[in-house]
Amino acid sequence: MRKSLKKATAKGMKEIYGADVAPDIIQVQRTKSEFSADLTIVVFPLVKYSRKKPENTANDIGVYLKHVFPDISSYHVIKGFLNLSFSSEFWLQQLNSHSRAIQNALVPESKMKIMIEYSSPNTNKPLHLGHIRNNFIGDAMSRIVKANGHDVIRVNLINDRGIHICKSMQAYLNFDPDGSPEKSGLKGDKYVGELYVKFENTYKSEIDKLKKEGLSEEEAKKQAPGMQKARALLKKWEEGDDKVIALWEKMNNWVYKGFDTTYQRMGIEFDQLNHESKTYKKGRSIVLKGLEDGIFYEKDDHSVWADLGDEGLDEKILIRSDGTSVYITQDIGTAVERFEKYNPDKHIYVVGNEQNYHFQVLKILLKKLGYDWADKIEHMSYGMVELPEGKMKSREGKVVDADDLMDEMFQTSKSMSSELGKLSDLTDEQKNGVYETIAMGALKYFILKIDPRKNMVFNPEESVDFNGNTGPFIQYTHARIRSVVRKAEKMNIRVPRLISEDIRANEKELDLIKLLYHYNMVLKDAADEMDPGLIANYAFELAKEFNQYYHEYSILKAENGNLLQFRLMLAYHVGETLKLMMSYLGIQVPEKM
RNA sequence: GGUCCAGUAGCUCAGUUGGAUUAGAGCAACGGCCUUCUAAGCCGUAGGUCCCAGGUUCGAGCCCUGGCUGGAUCACCA
C-alpha cells in the first residue's frame, strides 16, 4: 500500500501541477497515534513542486488520492501533513488475507545469495556472554534475511590453529597427560579452557621469575620455558608432526563436542564449518603473489607489508619475519576461497566492533589485490556486552559463562513457573521443556531487543526479567491466545477463515489489524537496517496492544456468534504473528505457561 | 596522540533517511484491578536542561562545528 501510495502521489503531482516528482522523495509513514488516521504523507518536500502552501498542496493530493483509492474513507490536513484513513472494510479484508501472507517469505526486489559468518570461536576457551550476543545476532539475521526471500549460507569459521591451542596442548602434556574430559567430569570445552588458564598462570609466574633475574619484560616473555615449548609445538604442528597433530585433533574434538552441546541448547546452526587450519595457507600464497606483483613490499627481515598511506592508514604487516602469516592474511585467504566457491552477492561478517579497523583494512587489501567483490563484504559490527562493573575480563575471571548463564535462566524460569503453578497437567518432561523455552526466550529477547550496533550492559543478577518488555511477556501473550483457542474448540467453535460480512469492528480491533498489517514492513526494515531489535519492538507492541484488548473485551463471551468468531480469528492471527516474529529471533513460544 | 563509535528518566533501552504546542517503553517506587477467556496481565501516579555551547532552517534528540565524558582501535595476538 505504501508503495502504491507513493506512486499515486507522484502521478497526482504530475496531473495536478505538471510536476515530475520521483516517488522516492515522497514520505509515507504511519500516522502518529495522537491522530486518528492510518497513514500520513508529509507534503513539505512537495511544496517546491506544487508552488502552493503546504495545506493547499496536501488538500489537492488528498482529493486526488481519495478519488484513486476507494479504500480511503477520509483524509484531513494538519499543516503539511496529509492524514489518510482507510475504511474498516479495507482493514477487515486485510485480516482475511493475513494468514496467507505470513505463511510465505517476502518477495525481494532482487533475490540474493547472502553468506553470513558468525560465532567463529577459538578452540581454547568456552563460550561466554560475548559469544552469546554474536551467536544470537548472527542466527536472527540469518532467519530475517531468509524470511525476506534471499538464499542464506550460514558459516562458522573455527579458529582451530595457532599459538592459543598449542598453549592448551602444552599445559595438557605438562599437567594432565593422561587426562580427558570424561575423567575430569568436565565438558570438553571447559576442560581445555581450564588447561589454557593453567598455562597462562604458570606462564605469568615464569615471566615474573625471569624478570627478577634481571630480564626485561619482552625478553622474559620470549624466554619463559612454557612459551618456548608451546612455540615448539606450533612449529611441529606446521611441519605436520604426527604425534602433535594427533594430540591437536584429540583436544580440538573435545572442544567441538562441548561447543555442540552449547550450540544445540542455544538453537544455533550452520550450513558450513570452515576450519582455519585448512585455509590459513591460502592467504599466504595470495600475499606472496601480491608481493611479486609489487602490491606489497618486503622489509630487510623478510616480513611482508602493505602500505596503506594513501588510505590515511598505517602500514600493515601481512607475513611475519619467520614466514608465518597473521590473522588478516588468513582472512584474505578465506574470503577469496568463499567468493571463488560460492560467489555470494553479499557477505556479512558478524563480528564485534573492536574489529572495525580489521575489516576496514581487509576490504582495502582485497581491493588492492584486484578483487572487485570486496565491496560485497559487509561487517556487521555489534557492540560489546559489558557487566555493571565494566568490561568482561577473562584474565580476572570476570566472565559470564554461556552454559552457566543458561542454567541460571532455567532455574529462575523453573522456580517462577512452579510458583505460578499453571502447568500442573503436564509431565515433568513437558514442564522442563516449557521452562527451557521461557529461559531461552528471556535471554534471547533481552539481547536481541537492543540495537546490535550499541554496547549493552548486562547485569547477571537483575537484567533478565520476566515481566514487562521481555520475551516471556510475549510468550505469555501467545499462550493466553492459544488457551482461548483451545477453549473455543471445546465449545465446537473453530477459527474461521473469513470474516462474516456484517461485522463491525471496534477501534481497538481495527488497531490490532493495522498492526498485523505492518508486519512485513518491519520484517523488511529489520533486514535492511540489519537490526533484529525492530522485530522485537514490533512483537512487544503487538503483544501489549493485544493484552489491552484482551482485558477490555471478552472473546468467548462476545455478544453474538459472528462477533465471537471474528474476535477469535483476530486473536488467533495475533498469536500466529507473534509466533512468527519470535521465530525470526530464534525464540519459541509455548502453548501454555 | 591519530582514527572510529557512543552519551535520552534512578537503572536498561526505543525514538526508521530532520517533522505534528505534550520526547516514549520496561524495570525499580507509589496507588488501584483476580467469583469473569491464563494477574508472567491490565489501569493510574511520579520521574527529563535529550552531555555542554554555538550554527544550519519553516522546524533539531536526530544534521554541521567546537568542547566534555566514556568505550574501541592503531601489535611480528586472533
XYZ file of C-alpha atoms (C1' of nucleotides) in Angstrom:
671
model
C 0.000 0.000 0.000
C 2.842 2.350 0.847
C 4.467 1.820 -2.476
C 1.297 2.336 -4.475
C 0.546 5.447 -2.438
C 3.920 6.856 -3.353
C 3.410 6.101 -6.989
C -0.088 7.513 -6.982
C 1.065 10.654 -5.244
C 3.789 11.145 -7.808
C 1.256 10.670 -10.541
C -1.047 13.098 -8.842
C 1.684 15.706 -8.695
C 2.068 15.317 -12.413
C -1.617 15.581 -13.140
C -2.368 18.428 -10.778
C 0.749 20.547 -11.120
C 2.500 19.096 -14.122
C 5.491 18.401 -11.891
C 7.820 15.438 -12.243
C 8.369 14.014 -8.804
C 10.289 10.857 -8.079
C 8.192 8.520 -5.929
C 11.187 8.031 -3.667
C 11.110 11.507 -2.211
C 7.539 11.071 -1.068
C 7.347 10.260 2.619
C 4.636 7.871 3.688
C 4.650 6.990 7.358
C 2.437 5.522 9.998
C 0.262 8.221 11.467
C 1.286 9.222 14.967
C -1.042 7.695 17.479
C -2.321 11.084 18.677
C -4.151 11.458 15.408
C -6.899 9.211 14.259
C -5.720 8.192 10.836
C -3.727 5.347 9.344
C -1.061 6.649 7.022
C 0.414 10.070 6.617
C 2.002 11.749 3.646
C 4.414 14.502 4.543
C 3.971 17.150 1.887
C 6.709 19.603 2.827
C 9.102 18.117 0.280
C 6.437 18.545 -2.407
C 5.787 22.207 -1.831
C 8.564 23.346 -4.088
C 7.000 21.397 -6.950
C 3.433 22.499 -6.336
C 4.404 26.099 -5.548
C 1.476 26.257 -3.196
C 1.148 26.404 0.546
C 1.591 23.077 2.341
C -2.065 22.997 3.377
C -3.293 23.546 -0.151
C -0.900 21.037 -1.605
C -1.963 18.437 0.939
C -5.559 19.123 0.173
C -5.092 18.768 -3.574
C -3.325 15.459 -3.147
C -5.938 14.325 -0.666
C -8.721 14.893 -3.167
C -6.760 13.111 -5.834
C -5.868 10.071 -3.723
C -9.356 9.657 -2.390
C -10.533 9.566 -5.944
C -7.934 6.981 -6.969
C -8.231 4.748 -3.928
C -11.791 3.866 -2.981
C -10.401 2.315 0.199
C -9.516 5.722 1.523
C -12.512 6.682 3.595
C -11.398 10.153 4.549
C -8.442 12.471 4.719
C -7.651 15.561 6.638
C -4.863 18.024 6.582
C -2.935 19.392 9.511
C -0.244 21.831 8.469
C 1.909 19.969 5.991
C 0.602 16.562 6.943
C -1.941 14.710 4.915
C -3.567 12.093 7.101
C -5.321 9.285 5.298
C -7.860 6.986 6.858
C -8.815 3.723 5.279
C -12.245 2.217 5.569
C -12.852 -0.522 8.078
C -13.974 -2.756 5.210
C -10.497 -2.389 3.815
C -8.916 -3.404 7.090
C -11.211 -6.335 7.637
C -10.260 -7.507 4.198
C -6.621 -7.311 5.234
C -7.295 -9.636 8.126
C -8.811 -12.122 5.725
C -5.639 -12.264 3.695
C -3.262 -12.081 6.640
C -2.871 -15.777 7.276
C -1.891 -16.450 3.703
C 0.504 -13.523 3.761
C 2.501 -14.638 6.773
C 2.964 -18.152 5.500
C 5.249 -17.045 2.708
C 8.600 -15.357 2.664
C 8.628 -11.846 1.273
C 9.480 -11.401 -2.365
C 12.573 -9.250 -2.655
C 13.179 -6.792 -5.454
C 16.162 -8.852 -6.431
C 16.884 -12.164 -4.846
C 20.372 -12.508 -3.471
C 22.671 -15.188 -2.220
C 23.897 -13.978 1.121
C 26.639 -15.537 3.181
C 26.606 -14.822 6.880
C 29.543 -15.650 9.069
C 29.054 -15.679 12.807
C 30.112 -17.370 16.016
C 33.688 -18.113 14.904
C 35.087 -19.258 18.240
C 38.608 -20.002 19.343
C 39.136 -23.554 20.446
C 40.892 -22.708 23.662
C 38.071 -21.150 25.628
C 34.455 -21.978 26.413
C 31.776 -19.681 25.020
C 30.826 -16.685 27.092
C 28.360 -13.818 27.088
C 30.095 -12.024 24.227
C 29.741 -15.117 22.046
C 26.125 -15.358 23.058
C 25.381 -11.953 21.602
C 27.301 -12.819 18.466
C 25.504 -16.120 18.002
C 22.054 -14.713 18.679
C 22.558 -11.817 16.311
C 24.001 -13.999 13.564
C 21.266 -16.564 13.927
C 18.494 -13.964 13.978
C 19.913 -12.122 10.976
C 20.090 -15.379 9.029
C 16.448 -16.052 9.737
C 15.397 -12.497 8.946
C 17.298 -12.351 5.678
C 15.844 -15.676 4.674
C 12.337 -14.515 5.508
C 12.988 -11.613 3.168
C 13.267 -14.130 0.376
C 17.008 -14.440 -0.001
C 19.196 -17.520 -0.027
C 21.331 -17.706 3.068
C 24.524 -19.604 3.736
C 25.398 -19.652 7.407
C 29.054 -20.215 8.009
C 31.155 -20.643 11.108
C 34.896 -20.133 10.854
C 36.517 -22.124 13.594
C 39.783 -20.785 14.754
C 41.381 -24.112 15.461
C 45.031 -23.393 14.900
C 47.647 -21.095 16.278
C 49.552 -20.493 19.406
C 46.471 -20.440 21.630
C 45.569 -24.072 21.137
C 49.233 -25.009 21.481
C 49.210 -23.390 24.882
C 46.404 -25.684 25.975
C 48.256 -28.638 24.466
C 51.391 -27.711 26.323
C 49.506 -27.479 29.608
C 47.900 -30.833 28.918
C 51.257 -32.519 28.384
C 52.607 -30.822 31.423
C 49.859 -31.204 33.999
C 47.468 -33.913 32.926
C 48.973 -36.028 30.147
C 46.552 -38.922 30.627
C 43.551 -36.758 31.400
C 40.338 -36.324 29.493
C 37.024 -34.555 29.909
C 35.456 -37.848 30.937
C 37.985 -38.437 33.689
C 37.687 -34.896 34.958
C 33.930 -34.840 34.675
C 34.053 -31.642 32.694
C 32.547 -30.620 29.381
C 35.191 -30.819 26.664
C 35.488 -27.102 26.042
C 35.601 -26.416 29.766
C 38.337 -28.964 30.287
C 40.524 -27.500 27.559
C 39.706 -23.999 28.745
C 40.978 -24.833 32.199
C 44.211 -26.110 30.755
C 44.589 -22.846 28.911
C 44.134 -20.913 32.124
C 46.694 -23.156 33.811
C 49.125 -22.391 31.054
C 48.588 -18.655 31.366
C 49.073 -18.757 35.119
C 52.330 -20.656 35.023
C 53.444 -18.513 32.125
C 52.877 -15.461 34.234
C 54.872 -16.785 37.155
C 57.668 -17.824 34.816
C 57.816 -14.300 33.479
C 57.898 -12.853 36.981
C 60.705 -15.170 37.931
C 62.779 -14.243 34.889
C 62.167 -10.569 35.475
C 63.501 -10.927 38.988
C 66.581 -12.438 37.470
C 67.041 -9.201 35.598
C 65.419 -9.768 32.231
C 63.269 -7.202 30.525
C 59.546 -7.869 30.171
C 59.934 -8.571 26.491
C 62.863 -10.915 26.966
C 61.133 -12.713 29.802
C 58.096 -13.345 27.636
C 60.249 -14.843 24.941
C 62.343 -16.998 27.213
C 59.673 -18.377 29.502
C 60.069 -22.138 29.154
C 56.365 -22.860 28.854
C 56.038 -20.441 25.995
C 59.052 -21.864 24.246
C 57.530 -25.289 24.424
C 54.232 -24.027 23.097
C 56.022 -22.351 20.216
C 57.861 -25.582 19.506
C 54.511 -27.360 19.374
C 53.204 -24.839 16.892
C 56.260 -25.327 14.733
C 55.906 -29.092 14.841
C 52.247 -28.736 14.041
C 53.049 -26.693 10.964
C 55.622 -29.271 9.937
C 52.976 -31.944 10.177
C 54.423 -33.907 13.090
C 52.164 -36.947 13.539
C 52.125 -37.007 17.321
C 51.439 -33.308 17.653
C 48.704 -33.411 15.043
C 47.089 -36.345 16.808
C 47.089 -34.512 20.116
C 45.782 -31.381 18.449
C 42.951 -33.325 16.887
C 42.114 -35.064 20.114
C 41.888 -31.829 22.052
C 40.007 -29.926 19.386
C 37.462 -32.703 19.197
C 36.857 -32.392 22.902
C 36.205 -28.725 22.400
C 33.882 -29.283 19.441
C 31.865 -31.733 21.433
C 31.464 -29.187 24.166
C 30.556 -26.441 21.711
C 27.990 -28.657 20.054
C 26.128 -29.042 23.318
C 26.090 -25.308 23.828
C 25.076 -24.542 20.246
C 22.307 -27.037 20.434
C 20.918 -25.536 23.575
C 21.113 -22.076 22.029
C 19.381 -23.332 18.916
C 22.254 -22.238 16.712
C 23.065 -23.986 13.455
C 25.350 -23.574 10.488
C 25.333 -24.683 6.899
C 29.099 -24.757 6.765
C 32.006 -25.109 9.078
C 35.297 -23.645 7.947
C 38.422 -24.570 9.810
C 41.213 -22.118 9.794
C 43.713 -24.950 9.878
C 42.604 -25.852 6.389
C 42.616 -22.398 4.855
C 45.410 -20.496 6.532
C 47.939 -21.292 3.854
C 45.895 -19.851 1.058
C 46.128 -16.276 2.264
C 49.866 -16.578 2.486
C 50.292 -17.569 -1.119
C 47.977 -14.785 -2.255
C 50.037 -12.259 -0.359
C 53.261 -13.643 -1.768
C 51.792 -13.275 -5.238
C 50.899 -9.711 -4.357
C 54.464 -9.183 -3.305
C 55.672 -10.409 -6.696
C 53.255 -8.063 -8.404
C 54.561 -5.150 -6.429
C 51.361 -4.537 -4.492
C 53.124 -5.226 -1.208
C 56.725 -4.812 -0.129
C 59.302 -6.693 1.854
C 61.462 -5.412 4.674
C 65.031 -6.418 5.408
C 63.932 -9.092 7.872
C 61.761 -10.635 5.116
C 58.486 -9.587 6.700
C 55.871 -8.501 4.163
C 53.872 -5.294 4.479
C 51.125 -3.312 2.821
C 51.389 0.449 2.650
C 48.003 1.966 3.394
C 49.283 5.519 3.448
C 47.116 6.625 0.547
C 44.090 5.496 2.538
C 45.142 7.557 5.504
C 46.178 4.489 7.443
C 49.440 2.959 8.619
C 51.417 0.191 7.117
C 50.144 -3.260 7.926
C 52.127 -6.453 8.394
C 50.955 -9.440 6.372
C 53.664 -12.031 6.807
C 55.938 -12.252 9.808
C 59.688 -12.303 9.548
C 59.606 -16.020 10.319
C 57.416 -16.534 7.263
C 54.160 -17.310 9.075
C 51.001 -15.432 8.328
C 48.950 -13.214 10.597
C 45.221 -13.060 11.192
C 44.348 -10.721 8.353
C 46.333 -12.767 5.876
C 44.287 -15.796 6.776
C 41.126 -13.773 6.398
C 42.152 -12.782 2.904
C 42.502 -16.462 2.115
C 39.117 -17.486 3.444
C 37.398 -14.566 1.712
C 38.950 -15.433 -1.644
C 38.057 -19.058 -1.212
C 34.448 -18.288 -0.391
C 33.961 -15.921 -3.274
C 35.600 -18.330 -5.680
C 33.466 -21.182 -4.491
C 30.096 -19.552 -3.841
C 30.228 -16.118 -5.413
C 27.728 -14.625 -2.964
C 26.016 -11.324 -3.723
C 26.746 -10.226 -0.230
C 28.915 -11.494 2.563
C 28.077 -10.383 6.064
C 30.565 -10.871 8.878
C 29.009 -10.708 12.301
C 31.991 -9.588 14.317
C 32.391 -7.249 17.296
C 33.090 -3.570 16.800
C 36.535 -3.960 18.278
C 37.452 -5.283 14.849
C 36.181 -2.331 12.822
C 39.702 -1.460 11.833
C 40.452 -5.014 10.827
C 37.591 -5.126 8.360
C 38.329 -1.709 7.006
C 41.835 -2.897 6.219
C 40.635 -6.243 4.899
C 38.459 -4.589 2.283
C 41.240 -2.241 1.234
C 43.706 -5.098 0.876
C 41.284 -7.155 -1.193
C 40.733 -4.210 -3.498
C 44.443 -3.642 -3.841
C 44.723 -7.273 -4.855
C 42.190 -6.563 -7.576
C 39.153 -8.364 -6.203
C 36.135 -6.355 -7.276
C 33.853 -8.267 -4.951
C 35.473 -6.656 -1.940
C 32.551 -4.232 -1.915
C 30.179 -7.096 -1.289
C 31.691 -7.610 2.121
C 29.790 -6.081 4.980
C 30.996 -6.028 8.511
C 28.006 -6.255 10.787
C 29.663 -4.624 13.706
C 27.967 -5.153 17.019
C 28.690 -3.571 20.363
C 30.331 -5.138 23.345
C 28.495 -6.683 26.255
C 29.594 -5.088 29.470
C 28.966 -6.012 33.059
C 27.819 -3.389 35.562
C 31.378 -3.122 36.866
C 32.757 -2.680 33.350
C 34.175 -4.787 30.608
C 34.408 -8.523 30.924
C 37.945 -9.601 31.613
C 38.697 -13.231 31.161
C 42.062 -12.915 32.841
C 40.461 -11.710 36.032
C 37.786 -14.353 35.860
C 35.154 -11.706 35.225
C 33.321 -13.559 32.517
C 29.800 -14.805 32.300
C 29.977 -18.340 31.000
C 27.362 -19.217 28.394
C 26.411 -22.580 29.887
C 26.244 -21.222 33.420
C 24.075 -18.359 32.323
C 21.629 -20.629 30.549
C 21.500 -22.861 33.623
C 20.677 -19.899 35.809
C 17.985 -18.744 33.437
C 16.493 -22.189 33.548
C 16.434 -22.247 37.329
C 14.781 -18.838 37.520
C 12.231 -19.828 34.957
C 11.546 -23.061 36.763
C 11.035 -21.586 40.204
C 8.879 -18.794 38.839
C 6.783 -21.170 36.831
C 6.377 -23.637 39.685
C 5.221 -20.844 41.932
C 2.532 -19.854 39.479
C 1.583 -23.498 39.098
C -0.160 -23.301 35.750
C 1.476 -26.380 34.302
C 0.071 -28.983 36.656
C -1.406 -31.108 33.889
C 1.949 -31.556 32.143
C 4.505 -34.312 32.615
C 7.831 -33.399 34.158
C 9.461 -33.653 30.788
C 6.962 -31.307 29.245
C 7.373 -28.908 32.124
C 11.104 -28.824 31.684
C 10.558 -28.099 28.029
C 8.453 -25.083 28.903
C 10.951 -23.828 31.488
C 13.682 -24.064 28.907
C 11.620 -22.305 26.261
C 10.926 -19.442 28.630
C 14.502 -19.258 29.864
C 15.928 -19.073 26.371
C 13.202 -16.712 25.269
C 14.033 -14.329 28.076
C 17.727 -14.430 27.315
C 17.476 -14.109 23.558
C 14.912 -11.375 23.680
C 16.881 -9.427 26.236
C 19.903 -9.403 23.992
C 18.207 -9.038 20.636
C 15.860 -6.207 21.535
C 18.849 -3.925 21.782
C 20.232 -2.304 18.650
C 23.202 -4.509 17.725
C 25.431 -1.542 16.990
C 25.290 -0.349 20.555
C 27.231 -1.527 23.513
C 24.980 -3.022 26.121
C 25.134 -3.566 29.832
C 24.250 -6.936 31.221
C 23.577 -7.337 34.884
C 23.550 -11.073 35.643
C 21.638 -10.583 38.898
C 18.774 -8.465 37.702
C 18.986 -7.873 33.991
C 16.983 -10.705 32.684
C 13.449 -10.099 33.698
C 10.267 -11.993 33.022
C 7.895 -9.035 33.231
C 7.407 -6.031 31.018
C 9.252 -5.692 27.740
C 10.612 -9.231 27.753
C 10.483 -12.481 25.876
C 8.246 -14.175 28.447
C 5.747 -11.316 28.178
C 5.312 -12.073 24.506
C 5.380 -15.814 25.067
C 2.729 -15.362 27.708
C 0.509 -13.422 25.352
C 0.801 -16.242 22.851
C -0.008 -18.860 25.496
C -3.074 -16.885 26.504
C -4.300 -16.779 22.955
C -3.740 -20.483 22.498
C -5.667 -21.133 25.645
C -8.617 -19.184 24.285
C -8.448 -21.060 21.001
C -8.430 -24.384 22.848
C -11.431 -23.358 24.919
C -13.255 -22.314 21.786
C -12.548 -25.670 20.206
C -14.070 -27.359 23.216
C -17.161 -25.285 22.551
C -17.004 -26.602 18.996
C -16.039 -23.243 17.617
C -13.297 -23.231 15.019
C -11.174 -20.313 13.961
C -12.894 -19.080 10.798
C -11.022 -18.442 7.584
C -13.035 -15.435 6.584
C -14.880 -12.787 8.494
C -18.612 -12.766 8.090
C -19.710 -9.700 6.222
C -21.787 -7.827 8.737
C -19.019 -7.460 11.307
C -18.392 -4.049 12.675
C -15.059 -3.924 14.354
C -14.373 -1.542 17.197
C -11.439 0.811 17.227
C -9.182 -1.447 19.247
C -9.793 -4.293 16.866
C -9.023 -2.159 13.870
C -5.833 -1.011 15.580
C -4.790 -4.612 16.014
C -5.487 -5.423 12.390
C -3.474 -2.414 11.292
C -0.595 -3.562 13.428
C -0.759 -7.035 11.933
C -0.776 -5.460 8.517
C 2.539 -3.757 9.175
C 4.448 -6.925 9.971
C 6.073 -7.172 6.543
C 7.355 -3.613 6.662
C 9.001 -4.426 9.947
C 10.487 -7.584 8.558
C 11.933 -5.731 5.602
C 13.266 -2.907 7.737
C 14.934 -5.387 10.069
C 16.821 -6.872 7.133
C 17.668 -3.535 5.526
C 18.842 -1.974 8.753
C 20.353 -5.218 9.986
C 18.568 -4.823 13.274
C 16.647 -7.702 14.865
C 15.614 -5.226 17.557
C 12.968 -3.865 15.211
C 11.287 -7.250 15.210
C 11.442 -7.420 18.985
C 9.921 -3.958 19.339
C 7.138 -4.831 16.974
C 6.320 -8.063 18.768
C 6.219 -6.190 22.040
C 3.911 -3.536 20.648
C 1.599 -6.147 19.240
C 1.521 -8.181 22.443
C 0.894 -5.103 24.504
C -1.893 -3.915 22.268
C -3.459 -7.345 22.410
C -3.264 -7.597 26.181
C -5.134 -4.323 26.489
C -7.772 -5.601 24.139
C -7.974 -8.910 25.943
C -8.522 -7.129 29.204
C -11.211 -4.877 27.844
C -13.220 -7.292 25.713
C -14.197 -10.880 26.152
C -13.650 -13.107 23.164
C -15.606 -16.165 24.154
C -18.409 -14.148 25.654
C -18.944 -11.829 22.746
C -22.493 -10.608 22.261
C -23.188 -12.864 19.318
C -21.723 -15.764 17.396
C -20.416 -13.776 14.474
C -18.605 -11.383 16.725
C -17.165 -14.247 18.731
C -15.808 -15.837 15.594
C -14.342 -12.588 14.429
C -12.626 -11.954 17.736
C -11.356 -15.490 17.850
C -9.948 -15.104 14.393
C -8.297 -11.844 15.295
C -6.778 -13.310 18.440
C -5.593 -16.326 16.544
C -3.808 -14.218 13.967
C -2.189 -12.100 16.618
C -0.918 -15.306 18.189
C 0.388 -16.649 14.907
C 2.084 -13.375 14.093
C 3.746 -13.244 17.487
C 4.917 -16.784 16.990
C 6.315 -15.951 13.581
C 8.075 -12.807 14.708
C 9.612 -14.568 17.670
C 10.765 -17.356 15.391
C 12.801 -14.796 13.452
C 14.612 -14.110 16.689
C 15.125 -17.823 17.204
C 12.630 -17.822 20.067
C 9.947 -20.425 20.542
C 6.579 -19.757 22.090
C 4.794 -22.229 24.383
C 1.187 -23.369 24.224
C 0.896 -22.967 27.965
C 2.918 -21.191 30.596
C 48.449 11.438 20.145
C 45.573 9.775 15.229
C 41.008 7.357 13.704
C 36.126 5.441 14.785
C 31.739 4.827 17.958
C 28.565 6.299 21.860
C 26.146 9.985 25.669
C 17.925 10.337 26.058
C 14.017 9.328 33.370
C 17.416 6.402 39.374
C 18.512 1.673 36.001
C 18.078 -0.903 30.952
C 16.641 0.804 26.350
C 13.055 2.866 21.880
C 12.804 7.217 19.085
C 13.445 4.346 10.799
C 16.816 8.697 5.629
C 15.161 16.291 10.167
C 8.543 16.688 11.161
C 2.813 17.416 14.347
C 2.364 23.061 21.141
C 2.824 17.168 25.319
C 10.369 13.253 23.782
C 8.301 7.301 24.558
C 8.520 1.990 26.793
C 10.035 -1.506 30.532
C 12.355 -2.175 35.388
C 12.630 -0.081 40.244
C 8.951 3.323 43.580
C 3.851 4.506 44.941
C -1.774 3.555 44.359
C -5.724 0.524 42.268
C -7.874 -4.307 39.498
C -8.330 -11.769 40.114
C -16.416 -15.022 41.537
C -15.490 -13.075 34.727
C -11.278 -16.305 28.098
C -4.059 -17.578 31.964
C -2.689 -11.369 37.161
C 4.442 -13.700 33.645
C -1.505 -9.423 32.860
C -4.374 -4.503 32.967
C -5.187 0.761 34.743
C -3.178 5.047 37.244
C 0.700 8.463 39.930
C 5.544 10.198 39.975
C 10.056 10.659 37.393
C 13.630 14.732 31.593
C 18.301 21.123 30.821
C 17.690 14.502 25.132
C 26.190 15.742 27.956
C 27.525 21.340 27.182
C 27.996 25.694 23.797
C 27.278 27.652 19.177
C 25.454 27.012 13.979
C 22.281 25.403 9.612
C 16.070 26.271 8.582
C 9.721 26.962 8.258
C 11.162 23.011 12.072
C 16.850 19.724 15.507
C 17.064 14.276 20.383
C 18.470 13.403 15.002
C 22.475 17.412 10.518
C 27.406 20.780 10.999
C 31.489 22.940 14.186
C 33.936 23.138 18.884
C 34.279 21.260 23.739
C 33.299 17.493 27.987
C 32.737 12.283 29.421
C 33.046 7.036 28.361
C 34.468 2.982 25.046
C 37.077 0.664 20.922
C 41.255 0.600 17.840
C 46.112 1.974 15.770
C 50.542 -5.487 17.621
C 55.537 -9.921 14.067
C 47.666 -11.763 19.309
C 43.320 -13.755 16.973
